[in-house]
XYZ file of C-alpha atoms in Angstrom:
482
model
C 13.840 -4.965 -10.167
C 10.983 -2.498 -10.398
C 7.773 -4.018 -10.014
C 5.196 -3.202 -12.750
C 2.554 -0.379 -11.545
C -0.126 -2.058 -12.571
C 0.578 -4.872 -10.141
C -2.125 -4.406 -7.154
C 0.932 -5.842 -4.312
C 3.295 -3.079 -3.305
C 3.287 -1.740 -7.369
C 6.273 0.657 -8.422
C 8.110 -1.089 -5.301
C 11.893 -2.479 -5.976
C 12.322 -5.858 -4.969
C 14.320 -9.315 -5.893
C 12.794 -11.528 -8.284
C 10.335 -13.713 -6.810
C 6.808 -14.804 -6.920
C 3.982 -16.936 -5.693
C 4.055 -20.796 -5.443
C 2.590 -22.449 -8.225
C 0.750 -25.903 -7.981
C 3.367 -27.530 -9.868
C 6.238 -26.318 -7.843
C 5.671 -29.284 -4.794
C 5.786 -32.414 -7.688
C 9.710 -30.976 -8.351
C 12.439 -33.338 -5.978
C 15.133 -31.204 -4.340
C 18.505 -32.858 -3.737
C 19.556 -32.635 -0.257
C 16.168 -31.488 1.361
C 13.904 -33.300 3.137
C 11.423 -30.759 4.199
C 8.703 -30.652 1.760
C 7.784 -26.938 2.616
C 11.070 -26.085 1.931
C 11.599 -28.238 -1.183
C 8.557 -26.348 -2.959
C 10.164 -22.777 -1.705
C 13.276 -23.545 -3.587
C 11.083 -25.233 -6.632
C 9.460 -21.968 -6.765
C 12.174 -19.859 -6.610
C 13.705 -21.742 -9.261
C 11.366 -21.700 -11.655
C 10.581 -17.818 -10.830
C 14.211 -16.937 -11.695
C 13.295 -18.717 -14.865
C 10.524 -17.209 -15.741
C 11.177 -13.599 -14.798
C 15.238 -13.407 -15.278
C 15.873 -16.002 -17.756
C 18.242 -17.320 -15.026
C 18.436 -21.062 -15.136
C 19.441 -22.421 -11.586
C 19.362 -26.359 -11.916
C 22.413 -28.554 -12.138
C 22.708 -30.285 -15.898
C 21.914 -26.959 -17.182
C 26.099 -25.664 -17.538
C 26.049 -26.557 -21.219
C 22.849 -25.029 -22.440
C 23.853 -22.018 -24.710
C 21.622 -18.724 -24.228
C 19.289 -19.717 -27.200
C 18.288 -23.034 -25.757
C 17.789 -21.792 -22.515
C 15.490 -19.197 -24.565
C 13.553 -22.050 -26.082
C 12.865 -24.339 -22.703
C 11.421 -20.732 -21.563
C 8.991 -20.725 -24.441
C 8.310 -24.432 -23.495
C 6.919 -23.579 -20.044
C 5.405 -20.419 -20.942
C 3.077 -21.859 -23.653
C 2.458 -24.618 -21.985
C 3.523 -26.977 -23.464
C 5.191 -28.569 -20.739
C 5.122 -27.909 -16.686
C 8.400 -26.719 -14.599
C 8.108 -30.580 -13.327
C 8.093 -31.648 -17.053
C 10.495 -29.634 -18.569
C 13.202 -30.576 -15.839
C 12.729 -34.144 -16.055
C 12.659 -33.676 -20.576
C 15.745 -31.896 -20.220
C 18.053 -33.785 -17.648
C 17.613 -31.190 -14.858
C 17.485 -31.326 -11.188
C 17.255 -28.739 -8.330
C 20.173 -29.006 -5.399
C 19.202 -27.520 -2.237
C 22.970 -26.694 -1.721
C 22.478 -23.687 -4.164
C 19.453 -22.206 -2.610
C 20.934 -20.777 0.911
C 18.163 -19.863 3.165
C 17.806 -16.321 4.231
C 14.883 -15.672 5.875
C 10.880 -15.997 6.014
C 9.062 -12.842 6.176
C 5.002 -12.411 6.752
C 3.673 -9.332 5.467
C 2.594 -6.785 8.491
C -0.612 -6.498 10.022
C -2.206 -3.743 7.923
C -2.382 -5.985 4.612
C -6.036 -8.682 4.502
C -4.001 -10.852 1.567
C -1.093 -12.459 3.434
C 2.106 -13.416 2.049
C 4.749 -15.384 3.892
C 8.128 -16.020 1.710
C 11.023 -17.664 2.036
C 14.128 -15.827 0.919
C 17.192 -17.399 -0.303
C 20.717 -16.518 -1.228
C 21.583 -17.743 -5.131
C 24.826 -17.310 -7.022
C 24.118 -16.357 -10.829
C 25.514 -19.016 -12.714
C 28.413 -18.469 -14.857
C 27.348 -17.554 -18.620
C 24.162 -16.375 -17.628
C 22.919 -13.128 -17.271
C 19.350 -11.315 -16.405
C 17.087 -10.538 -18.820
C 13.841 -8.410 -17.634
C 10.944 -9.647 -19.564
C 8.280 -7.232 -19.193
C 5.089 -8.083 -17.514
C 5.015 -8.129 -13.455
C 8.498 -5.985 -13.707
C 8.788 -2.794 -15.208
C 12.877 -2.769 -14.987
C 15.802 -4.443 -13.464
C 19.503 -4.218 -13.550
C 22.484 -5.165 -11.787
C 23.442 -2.822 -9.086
C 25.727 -2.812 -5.813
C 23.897 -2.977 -2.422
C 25.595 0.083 -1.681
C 24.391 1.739 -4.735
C 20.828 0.707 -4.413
C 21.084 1.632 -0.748
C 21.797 5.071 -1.164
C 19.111 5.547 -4.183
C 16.740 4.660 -1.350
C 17.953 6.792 1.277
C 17.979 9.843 -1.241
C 13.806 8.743 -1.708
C 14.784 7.933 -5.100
C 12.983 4.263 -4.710
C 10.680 2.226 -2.746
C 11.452 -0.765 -0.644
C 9.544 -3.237 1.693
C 10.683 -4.297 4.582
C 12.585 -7.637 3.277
C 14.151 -5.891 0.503
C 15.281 -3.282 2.462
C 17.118 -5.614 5.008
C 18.969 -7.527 2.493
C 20.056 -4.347 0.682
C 21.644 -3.248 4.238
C 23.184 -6.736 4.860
C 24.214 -6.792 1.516
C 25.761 -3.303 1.665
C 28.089 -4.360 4.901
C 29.709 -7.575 2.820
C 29.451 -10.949 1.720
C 32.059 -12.412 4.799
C 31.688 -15.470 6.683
C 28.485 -14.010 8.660
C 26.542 -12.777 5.559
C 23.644 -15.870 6.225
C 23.902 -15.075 10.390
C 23.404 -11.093 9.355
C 20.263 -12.127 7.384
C 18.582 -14.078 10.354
C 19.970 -12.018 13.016
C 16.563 -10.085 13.076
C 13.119 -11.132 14.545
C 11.281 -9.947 11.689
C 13.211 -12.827 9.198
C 11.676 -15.557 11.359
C 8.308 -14.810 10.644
C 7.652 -12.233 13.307
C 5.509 -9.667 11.492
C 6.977 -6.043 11.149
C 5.203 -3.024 12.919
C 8.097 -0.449 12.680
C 7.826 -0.124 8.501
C 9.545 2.425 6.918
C 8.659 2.302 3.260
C 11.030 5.816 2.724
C 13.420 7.207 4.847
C 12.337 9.305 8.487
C 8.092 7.890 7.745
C 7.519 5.221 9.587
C 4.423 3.996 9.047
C 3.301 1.924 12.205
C -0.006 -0.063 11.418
C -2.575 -0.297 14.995
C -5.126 -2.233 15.378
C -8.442 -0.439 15.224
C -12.251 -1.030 14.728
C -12.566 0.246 11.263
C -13.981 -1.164 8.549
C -13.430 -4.254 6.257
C -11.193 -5.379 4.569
C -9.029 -3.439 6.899
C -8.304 -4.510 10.492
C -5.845 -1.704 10.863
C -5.354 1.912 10.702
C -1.738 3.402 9.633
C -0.018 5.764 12.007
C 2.865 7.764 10.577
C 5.711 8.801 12.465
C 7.510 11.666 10.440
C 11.030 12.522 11.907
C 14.262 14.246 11.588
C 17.498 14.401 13.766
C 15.531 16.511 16.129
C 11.535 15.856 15.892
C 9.006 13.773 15.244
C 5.115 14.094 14.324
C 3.069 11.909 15.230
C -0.033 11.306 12.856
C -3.093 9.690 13.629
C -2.508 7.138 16.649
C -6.058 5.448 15.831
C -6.127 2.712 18.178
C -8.265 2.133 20.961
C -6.558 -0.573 22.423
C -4.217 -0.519 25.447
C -2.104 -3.111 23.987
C -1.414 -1.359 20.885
C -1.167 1.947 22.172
C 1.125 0.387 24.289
C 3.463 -0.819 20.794
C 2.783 2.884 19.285
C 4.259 4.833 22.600
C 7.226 2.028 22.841
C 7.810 2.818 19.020
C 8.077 6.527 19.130
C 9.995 5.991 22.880
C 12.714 4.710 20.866
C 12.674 7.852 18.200
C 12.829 10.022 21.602
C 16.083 7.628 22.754
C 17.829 8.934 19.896
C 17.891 12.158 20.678
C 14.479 13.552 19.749
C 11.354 15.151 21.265
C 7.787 14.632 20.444
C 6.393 17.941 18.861
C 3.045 17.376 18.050
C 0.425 15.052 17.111
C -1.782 15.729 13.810
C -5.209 14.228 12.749
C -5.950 14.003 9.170
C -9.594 13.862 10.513
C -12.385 13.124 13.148
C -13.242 9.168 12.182
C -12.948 7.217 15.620
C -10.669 4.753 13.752
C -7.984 7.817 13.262
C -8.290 9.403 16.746
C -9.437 6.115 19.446
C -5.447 6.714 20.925
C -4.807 10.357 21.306
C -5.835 10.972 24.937
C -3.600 8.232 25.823
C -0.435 9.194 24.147
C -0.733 12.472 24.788
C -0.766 11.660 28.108
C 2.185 9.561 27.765
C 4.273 11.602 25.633
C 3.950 15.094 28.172
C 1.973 18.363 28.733
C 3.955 19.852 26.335
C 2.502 18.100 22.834
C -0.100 19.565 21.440
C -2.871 18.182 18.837
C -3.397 19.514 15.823
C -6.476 19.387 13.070
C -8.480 21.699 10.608
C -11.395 23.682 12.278
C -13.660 21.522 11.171
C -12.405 18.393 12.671
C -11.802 20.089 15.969
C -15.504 21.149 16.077
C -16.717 17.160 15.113
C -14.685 15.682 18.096
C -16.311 18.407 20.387
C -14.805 18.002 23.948
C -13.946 13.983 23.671
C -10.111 15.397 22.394
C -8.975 19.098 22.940
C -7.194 20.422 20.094
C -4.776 22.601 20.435
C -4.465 24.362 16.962
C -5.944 24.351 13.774
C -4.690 23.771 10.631
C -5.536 25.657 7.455
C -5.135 24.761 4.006
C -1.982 25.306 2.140
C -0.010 25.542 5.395
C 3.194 24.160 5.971
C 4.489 22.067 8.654
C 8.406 22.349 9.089
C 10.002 20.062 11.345
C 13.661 20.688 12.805
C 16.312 19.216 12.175
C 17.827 16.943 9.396
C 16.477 16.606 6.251
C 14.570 19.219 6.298
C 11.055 18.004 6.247
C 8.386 20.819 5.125
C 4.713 19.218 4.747
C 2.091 21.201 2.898
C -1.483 20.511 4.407
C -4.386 19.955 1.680
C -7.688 20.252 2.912
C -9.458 17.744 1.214
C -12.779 17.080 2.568
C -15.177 14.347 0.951
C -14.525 11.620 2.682
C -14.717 13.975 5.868
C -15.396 17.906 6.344
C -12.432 18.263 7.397
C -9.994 16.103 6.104
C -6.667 16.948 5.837
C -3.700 15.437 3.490
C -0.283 16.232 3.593
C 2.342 16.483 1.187
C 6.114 16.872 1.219
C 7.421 18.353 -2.546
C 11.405 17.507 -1.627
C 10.804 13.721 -1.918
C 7.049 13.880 -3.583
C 5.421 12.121 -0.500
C 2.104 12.528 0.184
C -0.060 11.372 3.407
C -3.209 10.571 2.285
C -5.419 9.724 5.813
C -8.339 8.146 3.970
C -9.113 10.130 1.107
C -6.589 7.276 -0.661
C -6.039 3.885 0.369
C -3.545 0.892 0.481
C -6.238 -1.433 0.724
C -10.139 -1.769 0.135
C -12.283 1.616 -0.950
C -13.261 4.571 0.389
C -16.411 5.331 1.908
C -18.248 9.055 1.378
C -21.094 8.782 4.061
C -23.668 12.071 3.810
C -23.915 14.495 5.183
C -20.222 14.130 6.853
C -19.634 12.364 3.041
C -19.777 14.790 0.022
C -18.884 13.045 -3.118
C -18.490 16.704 -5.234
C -16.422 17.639 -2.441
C -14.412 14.200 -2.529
C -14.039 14.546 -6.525
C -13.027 17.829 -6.045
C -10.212 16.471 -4.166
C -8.924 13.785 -5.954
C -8.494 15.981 -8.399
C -6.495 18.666 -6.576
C -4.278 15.696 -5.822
C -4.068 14.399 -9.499
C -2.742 17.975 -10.113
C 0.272 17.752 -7.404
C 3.389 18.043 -9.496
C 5.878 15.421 -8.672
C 4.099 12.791 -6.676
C 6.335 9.055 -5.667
C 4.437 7.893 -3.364
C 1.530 8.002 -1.418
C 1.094 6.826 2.589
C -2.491 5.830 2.824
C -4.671 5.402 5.789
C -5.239 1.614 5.475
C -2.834 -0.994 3.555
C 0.773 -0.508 1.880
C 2.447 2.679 0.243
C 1.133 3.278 -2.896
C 4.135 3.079 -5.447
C 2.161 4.147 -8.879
C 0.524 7.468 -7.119
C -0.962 8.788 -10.406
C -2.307 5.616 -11.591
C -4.160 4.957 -8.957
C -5.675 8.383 -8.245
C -6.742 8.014 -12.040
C -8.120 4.551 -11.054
C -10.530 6.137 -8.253
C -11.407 8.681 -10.241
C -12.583 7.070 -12.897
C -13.926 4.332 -10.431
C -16.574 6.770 -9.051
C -17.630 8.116 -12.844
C -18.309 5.222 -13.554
C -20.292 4.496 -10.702
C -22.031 7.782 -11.214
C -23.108 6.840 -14.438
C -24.398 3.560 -13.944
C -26.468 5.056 -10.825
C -27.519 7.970 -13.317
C -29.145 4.812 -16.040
C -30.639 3.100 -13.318
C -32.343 6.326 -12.374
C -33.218 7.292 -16.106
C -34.524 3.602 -16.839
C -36.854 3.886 -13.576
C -35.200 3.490 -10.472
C -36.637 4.815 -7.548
C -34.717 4.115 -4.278
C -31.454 4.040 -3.116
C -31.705 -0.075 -2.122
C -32.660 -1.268 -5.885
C -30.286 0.997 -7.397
C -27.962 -1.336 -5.229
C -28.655 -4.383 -6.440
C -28.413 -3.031 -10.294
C -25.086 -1.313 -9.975
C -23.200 -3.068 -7.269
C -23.273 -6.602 -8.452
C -19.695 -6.899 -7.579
C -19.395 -6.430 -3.660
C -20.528 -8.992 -1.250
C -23.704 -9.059 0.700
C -22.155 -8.063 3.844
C -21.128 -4.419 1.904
C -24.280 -3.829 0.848
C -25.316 -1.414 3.586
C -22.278 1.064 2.660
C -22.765 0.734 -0.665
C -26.411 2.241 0.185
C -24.690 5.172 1.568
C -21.865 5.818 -1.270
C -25.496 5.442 -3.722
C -27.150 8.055 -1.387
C -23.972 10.075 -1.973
C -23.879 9.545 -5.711
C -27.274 10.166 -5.556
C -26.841 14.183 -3.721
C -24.224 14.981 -6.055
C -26.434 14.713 -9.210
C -29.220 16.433 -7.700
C -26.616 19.081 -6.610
C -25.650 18.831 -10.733
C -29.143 19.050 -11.732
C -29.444 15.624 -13.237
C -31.845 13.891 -10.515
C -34.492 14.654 -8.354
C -35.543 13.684 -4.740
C -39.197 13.612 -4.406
C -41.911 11.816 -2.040
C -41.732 9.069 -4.206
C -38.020 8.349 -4.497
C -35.195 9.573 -7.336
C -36.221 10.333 -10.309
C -34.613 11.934 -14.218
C -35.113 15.557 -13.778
C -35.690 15.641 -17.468
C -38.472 12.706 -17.080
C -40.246 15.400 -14.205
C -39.838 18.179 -16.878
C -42.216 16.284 -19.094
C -44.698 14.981 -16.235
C -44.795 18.904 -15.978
C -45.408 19.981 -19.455
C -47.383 17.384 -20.276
């Protein structure tokens, strides 16, 4: 199924039907399972199905025809009854026996909402067949693993971790070993993942770094082909997650490749904290790359070997052929840099878009024209699937949410612009009239995105700075006249 863009979680991802446990789902008995963890996994899953595929998996259900089935649906989603309810009205009972565990999964560490599911192996009853009901899933259809398989290795979809695992178990049979094939990995016994590879040769390999909140973690994308591999922003200060990044790409290099180079969207210390290390680890002969601008903000702490202008493509050997178009993009930074790949409409975003939580534009390195400015340029890329953000997981619905953060910081611009109009003096009270809706502890960056709200309409010739605070240039017009 394709999961519904709107959907904030991984939207525009393909998945299996699932979804969150519901109160309801623990007061549901389980034949043949004594482990109430596991009894409310399988309720859930259950009544998911249900919900979301019209798929009724409960024993006494054989002789409903499609239309009843159809009307115990409506039952549960007016609410008129519960899933507990409508089982008991209707003579139904769960059976562990057809809910064959395959797996627990934790989302990795770049995501602050964590999800740990259980995934298990279900045979579509006879008679039955999916419906998608629209809502939380945009489409669906039945398709071999091989089939689905190779749309993703042609970057025709997107696929987590999980889903991508089961499609490759899937894809080598249903024998005897089909349950050992689904456990026979770390990562389906709750281990979290760190190698994530969202789209074939980016690996996206989240590292621990000081940033900011909501995010713990800063995303460090390994681009490769047969022969090479780039290596962009290794952020992390920390020996033992430097140590994960370097074991990571040491693998990559196993397989036959070499290191070429490694390439900083820009100068925050949350994007740049490991490059002196691997560097040092991965040989004399990998250089660093940035735009000018960047390379002048880190000064001597990390020597840059070349510069990177806009519009310049990065081609890296080998197969596929991987060609990445740099953007400069400053507004979030100088000299920010995003990169964008027009074969499989991939763009790396560094921080001017994000997986998870906002951006910050902090004057004077912060220009908010400058940021709009890019945002737009990247509204106008033709072709864009997917974008690789800085922070949190691909972004699946690339348009959508470039709309969203446009139209985000208009509106903040205009509510900053009233406050001004009706009075508002400094940068502190316009915070606590326009950004009711962050928590206290974000209340000193929101002081800095007003500030840069703030230099953008005086730069438009809406506002004034004086001695005496902000002020309606049109309100100093007729102080003036008058």
């Amino acid at each position: 199924m394709r999961r519904s863009e709107r959907l904030a979680f991984l939207g525009g991802f393909y998945a299996f039907p699932g979804g969150q446990l519901d109160t309801t789902d623990t007061d549901v008995p389980v034949e043949n399972c004594s482990d109430r963890e596991t009894v409310a996994a399988i309720s859930c899953a259950a009544r998911e199905l249900f919900e979301e595929l019209r798929i009724l998996v409960a024993r006494g259900g054989e002789p409903l025809t499609k239309g009843q089935r159809v009307s115990l649906l409506d039952d549960l989603e007016s609410g008129r009854m519960t899933w507990p309810e409508l089982l008991r009205h209707y003579g139904l009972h769960l059976d562990a026996n057809d809910f064959t565990f395959a797996g627990r999964w934790v989302t990795p560490p770049f995501s602050a909402r964590r999800f740990d599911t259980l995934f298990f192996l279900v045979n579509c009853p006879s008679k039955q067949q999916p419906v998608v009901i629209p809502g939380e899933l945009a489409s669906g259809e039945w398709i071999t693993a091989r089939d689905a398989l190779a749309q993703w290795q042609r970057s025709e979809i997107l696929a987590a971790p999980p889903t991508l695992h089961a499609l490759k178990t899937l894809a080598k049979g249903k024998g005897s070993d089909l349950v050992a094939r689904f456990l026979s990995i770390p990562q389906a016994h709750g281990e979290p993942v760190r190698r994530i590879e969202f789209r074939p040769n980016y690996v996206c390999f989240p590292v621990r770094t000081p940033t900011k909140p909501p995010a713990t973690h800063t995303n460090c994308y390994l681009i490769y082909t047969s022969l090479e591999i780039l290596v962009i922003d290794p952020g992390s200060p920390y020996e033992d997650e430097q140590e994960a990044l370097a074991a990571c790409i040491d693998e990559l290099i196993a397989e036959g490749r070499i290191a070429r180079e490694i390439i900083l969207t820009h100068m925050h210390p949350d994007h740049v904290g490991g490059v002196n290390v691997l560097r040092a680890h991965l040989g004399k002969n990998v250089t660093v790359a940035a735009h000018r601008l960047t390379a002048e903000a880190l000064g001597d702490s990390i020597r840059v070997d070349r510069f990177i202008e806009d519009s310049e493509v990065v081609e890296i050997s080998g197969s596929p052929q991987i060609a990445l178009q740099a953007l400069h993009t400053p507004g979030h930074a100088r000299g920010h840099l995003c990169f964008y790949e027009e074969r499989t409409g991939t763009l790396v975003s560094g921080d001017n878009l994000l997986g998870l939580g906002s951006v910050l534009i902090d004057p004077p390195e912060g220009n908010m024209r400058a940021y709009l400015q890019s945002l737009e340029r990247m509204q106008a890329i033709r072709n864009l699937s997917v974008i690789f953000a800085g922070h949190g997981p691909a972004i699946g619905n690339p348009y959508g949410k470039i709309a969203e953060y446009i139209s985000h910081r208009l509106e903040r611009e205009h509510n900053i612009l009233e406050a001004v109009r009706d009075g508002v003096t400094t940068t502190m009270e316009i915070v606590a009239r326009v950004y009711i809706d962050v928590s206290p502890r974000a209340l000193a960056m929101a002081e800095r995105a007003v500030l840069a709200h703030l230099e953008k309409l005086e730069a438009d010739g809406l506002v004034l700075r004086t001695d005496n605070g902000w002020h309606d240039v049109e309100d100093q017009k007729s102080l003036v006249v008058s």
